Amino acid sequence: GENVEQHPSTLSVQEGDSAVIKCTYSDSASNYFPWYKQELGKRPQLIIDIRSNVGEKKDQRIAVTLNKTAKHFSLHITETQPEDSAVYFCAASTYDYKLSFGAGTTVTVRA
Amino acid sequence: DAMVIQNPRYQVTQFGKPVTLSCSQTLNHNVMYWYQQKSSQAPKLLFHYYDKDFNNEADTPDNFQSRRPNTSFCFLDIRSPGLGDAAMYLCATSARTGLLETQYFGPGTRLLVL
C-alpha cells in the first residue's frame, strides 16, 4: 500500500515568515494530493489539493508543488499569521478512493 | 450549512458496553468513510462504503462494525469498547465521479471509555 512520510513533525516560525512542509510518497500510481489543516479539537479541513497533471497550485498565501518523478510534494505558507497555527496533514490517493495520510506537522506561529 | 453531521459530539461509555456513533450527510455523496484519530496522530481509516458496498481495512478490529442503511446515513458500532478505543471518530464523505474527489470531514465524535 501507499506510504506517505511527512517532515518536519514540528515547525515553529516567526509571524510573517514562510513555512514549508514536505511529503514523500511511495506509490507511483498516486495521483491526488490534498493538504488538510486541523485545529485543536476540530475536524480536518481541506486547504489545498493538487492532481498529478499539475506541478504547482497557489491559493493566496498557500501553494503546493508536486514533483512526480521524485515522488514528493510540498506545502508552502507565506506571510504566516497566528491563525495558521495548527496541525497540517498531507495525503496521497490513488483510484481506490482512500487517502494515505502523513503523520502530521504541528505548526506554531510566534507573534 | 452543515454538510457532514456527526452525533453525538461527545460520547461516554463503559468498558464493554456497546456504543453506536452516527453520521449523516447532505451532500449526496456515494462514498462514506469512518476514521479513528488518536491524539497527535493522523486519522486512521477503519472502513468505507461505496454506495452499499462495504470495504473493511485489513487491520480494523472485528470489534468495529458499520452500517449504511441509505445514502445519507452511516453508523459505527463498537461492540465491546476497550480503553484503547477512546479516540476521536471522524466520518468523511466524497463523491465518486471518475475523478478523485475531496473528502469532507464531519466534526467528529469524541469517545471516552470508562
CSV table of C-alpha atoms in Angstrom, one decimal:
chain,number,residue,atom,x,y,z
A,1,GLY,CA,0.0,0.0,0.0
A,2,GLU,CA,0.9,3.7,-0.1
A,3,ASN,CA,3.3,5.1,2.4
A,4,VAL,CA,3.5,8.8,3.0
A,5,GLU,CA,6.2,10.4,5.0
A,6,GLN,CA,6.0,14.0,6.3
A,7,HIS,CA,8.6,16.3,7.6
A,8,PRO,CA,9.2,18.1,9.9
A,9,SER,CA,7.0,16.8,12.7
A,10,THR,CA,7.0,20.3,14.4
A,11,LEU,CA,7.7,23.7,12.9
A,12,SER,CA,8.0,27.0,14.7
A,13,VAL,CA,8.1,30.2,12.6
A,14,GLN,CA,8.0,33.9,13.4
A,15,GLU,CA,4.9,35.7,12.2
A,16,GLY,CA,5.4,36.9,8.7
A,17,ASP,CA,8.0,34.3,7.8
A,18,SER,CA,7.3,31.4,5.5
A,19,ALA,CA,6.6,27.8,6.4
A,20,VAL,CA,7.4,24.7,4.3
A,21,ILE,CA,6.2,21.2,4.9
A,22,LYS,CA,7.5,18.3,2.7
A,23,CYS,CA,6.0,14.9,2.0
A,24,THR,CA,7.1,11.9,0.0
A,25,TYR,CA,5.0,9.0,-1.2
A,26,SER,CA,5.9,5.5,-2.4
A,27,ASP,CA,3.2,4.5,-4.9
A,28,SER,CA,3.8,6.0,-8.3
A,29,ALA,CA,0.1,5.4,-9.1
A,30,SER,CA,-0.9,8.1,-6.6
A,31,ASN,CA,-2.4,11.0,-8.5
A,32,TYR,CA,-4.3,13.1,-5.9
A,33,PHE,CA,-2.6,15.0,-3.1
A,34,PRO,CA,-4.7,17.0,-0.6
A,35,TRP,CA,-3.5,19.0,2.4
A,36,TYR,CA,-5.6,19.3,5.5
A,37,LYS,CA,-5.4,21.7,8.4
A,38,GLN,CA,-6.6,20.6,11.8
A,39,GLU,CA,-7.0,22.9,14.7
A,40,LEU,CA,-7.2,21.5,18.2
A,41,GLY,CA,-10.4,19.6,18.7
A,42,LYS,CA,-11.7,20.3,15.3
A,43,ARG,CA,-12.2,18.5,12.0
A,44,PRO,CA,-9.5,18.3,9.3
A,45,GLN,CA,-10.3,20.9,6.7
A,46,LEU,CA,-9.0,20.8,3.2
A,47,ILE,CA,-6.9,23.8,2.5
A,48,ILE,CA,-5.5,23.0,-1.0
A,49,ASP,CA,-5.1,20.0,-3.2
A,50,ILE,CA,-3.2,19.1,-6.4
A,51,ARG,CA,-3.6,16.5,-9.1
A,52,SER,CA,-0.8,14.7,-10.8
A,53,ASN,CA,-1.2,16.5,-14.1
A,54,VAL,CA,-0.3,19.8,-12.4
A,55,GLY,CA,3.1,20.8,-11.0
A,56,GLU,CA,2.1,23.8,-8.8
A,57,LYS,CA,-1.1,25.3,-7.5
A,58,LYS,CA,-1.5,28.5,-5.5
A,59,ASP,CA,-4.3,30.0,-3.4
A,60,GLN,CA,-3.5,33.3,-1.8
A,61,ARG,CA,-0.8,32.6,0.8
A,62,ILE,CA,-0.8,28.9,0.3
A,63,ALA,CA,0.9,27.0,-2.5
A,64,VAL,CA,1.6,23.3,-3.2
A,65,THR,CA,4.2,21.9,-5.5
A,66,LEU,CA,4.4,18.4,-6.9
A,67,ASN,CA,7.4,16.5,-8.3
A,68,LYS,CA,6.1,13.2,-9.7
A,69,THR,CA,9.5,12.0,-10.8
A,70,ALA,CA,10.9,12.3,-7.3
A,71,LYS,CA,7.5,11.4,-5.7
A,72,HIS,CA,7.4,14.3,-3.4
A,73,PHE,CA,5.1,17.3,-2.8
A,74,SER,CA,5.4,20.3,-0.5
A,75,LEU,CA,3.1,22.9,1.1
A,76,HIS,CA,4.3,26.5,1.3
A,77,ILE,CA,2.7,29.1,3.5
A,78,THR,CA,3.9,32.6,3.1
A,79,GLU,CA,3.4,35.6,5.4
A,80,THR,CA,2.4,33.3,8.3
A,81,GLN,CA,-0.2,34.6,10.8
A,82,PRO,CA,-1.0,33.3,14.3
A,83,GLU,CA,-4.2,31.7,12.9
A,84,ASP,CA,-2.0,29.5,10.7
A,85,SER,CA,-1.0,27.6,13.9
A,86,ALA,CA,-2.5,24.1,13.6
A,87,VAL,CA,-1.6,20.5,12.6
A,88,TYR,CA,-1.2,20.0,8.9
A,89,PHE,CA,-1.6,16.7,7.2
A,90,CYS,CA,-0.5,15.8,3.7
A,91,ALA,CA,-2.2,12.8,2.0
A,92,ALA,CA,-1.9,10.8,-1.2
A,93,SER,CA,-4.6,8.9,-3.0
A,94,THR,CA,-4.9,6.5,-6.0
A,95,TYR,CA,-8.1,5.5,-7.7
A,96,ASP,CA,-9.1,3.3,-4.7
A,97,TYR,CA,-10.6,6.4,-3.2
A,98,LYS,CA,-8.6,6.0,0.0
A,99,LEU,CA,-6.3,8.6,1.5
A,100,SER,CA,-3.0,7.7,3.0
A,101,PHE,CA,-2.0,10.4,5.5
A,102,GLY,CA,1.3,11.7,6.6
A,103,ALA,CA,2.0,11.7,10.3
A,104,GLY,CA,1.3,15.5,10.5
A,105,THR,CA,3.2,18.7,11.2
A,106,THR,CA,2.5,20.9,14.2
A,107,VAL,CA,3.0,24.4,13.1
A,108,THR,CA,3.4,27.2,15.6
A,109,VAL,CA,3.4,30.8,14.5
A,110,ARG,CA,5.1,33.0,17.1
A,111,ALA,CA,3.7,36.5,17.4
B,1,ASP,CA,-24.9,24.8,6.4
B,2,ALA,CA,-23.7,21.6,7.9
B,3,MET,CA,-22.7,19.1,5.2
B,4,VAL,CA,-21.4,16.2,7.3
B,5,ILE,CA,-23.0,15.9,10.7
B,6,GLN,CA,-22.0,13.6,13.5
B,7,ASN,CA,-23.9,12.8,16.6
B,8,PRO,CA,-23.2,12.9,19.4
B,9,ARG,CA,-20.2,15.2,19.6
B,10,TYR,CA,-19.1,13.6,22.8
B,11,GLN,CA,-19.9,10.0,23.9
B,12,VAL,CA,-19.1,8.4,27.2
B,13,THR,CA,-19.5,4.7,27.5
B,14,GLN,CA,-18.4,2.0,29.9
B,15,PHE,CA,-15.8,-0.7,29.3
B,16,GLY,CA,-17.5,-3.4,27.3
B,17,LYS,CA,-20.8,-1.6,26.7
B,18,PRO,CA,-21.8,-1.4,23.1
B,19,VAL,CA,-22.0,2.1,21.6
B,20,THR,CA,-23.2,3.5,18.2
B,21,LEU,CA,-21.9,6.6,16.6
B,22,SER,CA,-23.9,8.2,13.7
B,23,CYS,CA,-23.0,10.2,10.7
B,24,SER,CA,-25.3,11.9,8.2
B,25,GLN,CA,-24.6,14.0,5.1
B,26,THR,CA,-26.5,16.4,2.9
B,27,LEU,CA,-24.0,16.2,0.0
B,28,ASN,CA,-25.5,13.1,-1.6
B,29,HIS,CA,-22.0,11.7,-1.8
B,30,ASN,CA,-21.8,8.0,-2.6
B,31,VAL,CA,-18.7,7.2,-0.6
B,32,MET,CA,-18.6,7.4,3.2
B,33,TYR,CA,-15.6,6.8,5.5
B,34,TRP,CA,-15.0,6.1,9.1
B,35,TYR,CA,-11.7,7.1,10.7
B,36,GLN,CA,-10.3,6.8,14.1
B,37,GLN,CA,-8.0,9.5,15.3
B,38,LYS,CA,-5.9,9.4,18.5
B,39,SER,CA,-4.2,12.4,20.0
B,40,SER,CA,-1.4,13.9,17.9
B,41,GLN,CA,-1.8,11.2,15.2
B,42,ALA,CA,-3.1,11.1,11.6
B,43,PRO,CA,-6.6,9.8,11.0
B,44,LYS,CA,-6.7,6.0,10.6
B,45,LEU,CA,-9.2,4.6,8.1
B,46,LEU,CA,-11.4,1.9,9.6
B,47,PHE,CA,-13.6,1.2,6.6
B,48,HIS,CA,-15.6,2.8,3.9
B,49,TYR,CA,-18.7,2.4,1.8
B,50,TYR,CA,-19.0,2.9,-1.9
B,51,ASP,CA,-22.8,3.1,-2.1
B,52,LYS,CA,-23.8,-0.1,-0.3
B,53,ASP,CA,-20.5,-1.9,-0.9
B,54,PHE,CA,-18.6,-2.2,2.3
B,55,ASN,CA,-14.8,-2.1,2.3
B,56,ASN,CA,-13.0,-3.1,5.5
B,57,GLU,CA,-9.4,-2.2,6.2
B,58,ALA,CA,-7.3,-5.3,6.9
B,59,ASP,CA,-6.2,-4.1,10.3
B,60,THR,CA,-9.6,-2.9,11.6
B,61,PRO,CA,-10.5,-5.0,14.7
B,62,ASP,CA,-13.6,-7.1,14.5
B,63,ASN,CA,-14.9,-5.1,17.4
B,64,PHE,CA,-15.8,-2.4,14.9
B,65,GLN,CA,-18.7,-2.7,12.6
B,66,SER,CA,-20.6,-0.4,10.3
B,67,ARG,CA,-24.0,0.0,8.7
B,68,ARG,CA,-25.2,2.2,5.9
B,69,PRO,CA,-29.0,2.0,5.6
B,70,ASN,CA,-29.2,4.7,2.9
B,71,THR,CA,-27.1,7.2,1.1
B,72,SER,CA,-27.4,9.8,3.8
B,73,PHE,CA,-26.6,7.9,7.0
B,74,CYS,CA,-23.8,5.7,8.2
B,75,PHE,CA,-23.3,4.2,11.6
B,76,LEU,CA,-20.2,3.0,13.5
B,77,ASP,CA,-20.9,0.2,16.1
B,78,ILE,CA,-18.3,-0.6,18.7
B,79,ARG,CA,-19.4,-3.9,20.1
B,80,SER,CA,-17.3,-4.1,23.2
B,81,PRO,CA,-15.3,-0.9,23.7
B,82,GLY,CA,-12.0,-1.2,25.4
B,83,LEU,CA,-9.9,1.6,27.0
B,84,GLY,CA,-7.8,1.7,23.8
B,85,ASP,CA,-10.8,2.6,21.7
B,86,ALA,CA,-11.0,6.0,23.3
B,87,ALA,CA,-10.4,8.4,20.4
B,88,MET,CA,-12.0,10.9,18.1
B,89,TYR,CA,-14.1,9.2,15.4
B,90,LEU,CA,-14.3,11.1,12.2
B,91,CYS,CA,-16.8,10.5,9.4
B,92,ALA,CA,-16.0,11.7,5.9
B,93,THR,CA,-17.7,11.7,2.5
B,94,SER,CA,-16.6,12.0,-1.1
B,95,ALA,CA,-18.2,11.8,-4.5
B,96,ARG,CA,-17.1,9.2,-6.9
B,97,THR,CA,-17.3,10.8,-10.3
B,98,GLY,CA,-14.4,9.2,-12.2
B,99,LEU,CA,-12.0,11.8,-10.8
B,100,LEU,CA,-10.5,11.7,-7.4
B,101,GLU,CA,-12.6,14.0,-5.2
B,102,THR,CA,-12.2,15.8,-2.0
B,103,GLN,CA,-13.0,14.1,1.3
B,104,TYR,CA,-15.2,16.3,3.5
B,105,PHE,CA,-14.9,15.5,7.2
B,106,GLY,CA,-17.6,15.8,9.9
B,107,PRO,CA,-16.8,17.5,13.3
B,108,GLY,CA,-16.1,14.1,14.9
B,109,THR,CA,-17.4,12.3,17.9
B,110,ARG,CA,-15.0,12.1,20.9
B,111,LEU,CA,-15.4,8.8,22.6
B,112,LEU,CA,-14.5,8.3,26.2
B,113,VAL,CA,-14.4,4.8,27.7
B,114,LEU,CA,-14.6,4.5,31.5
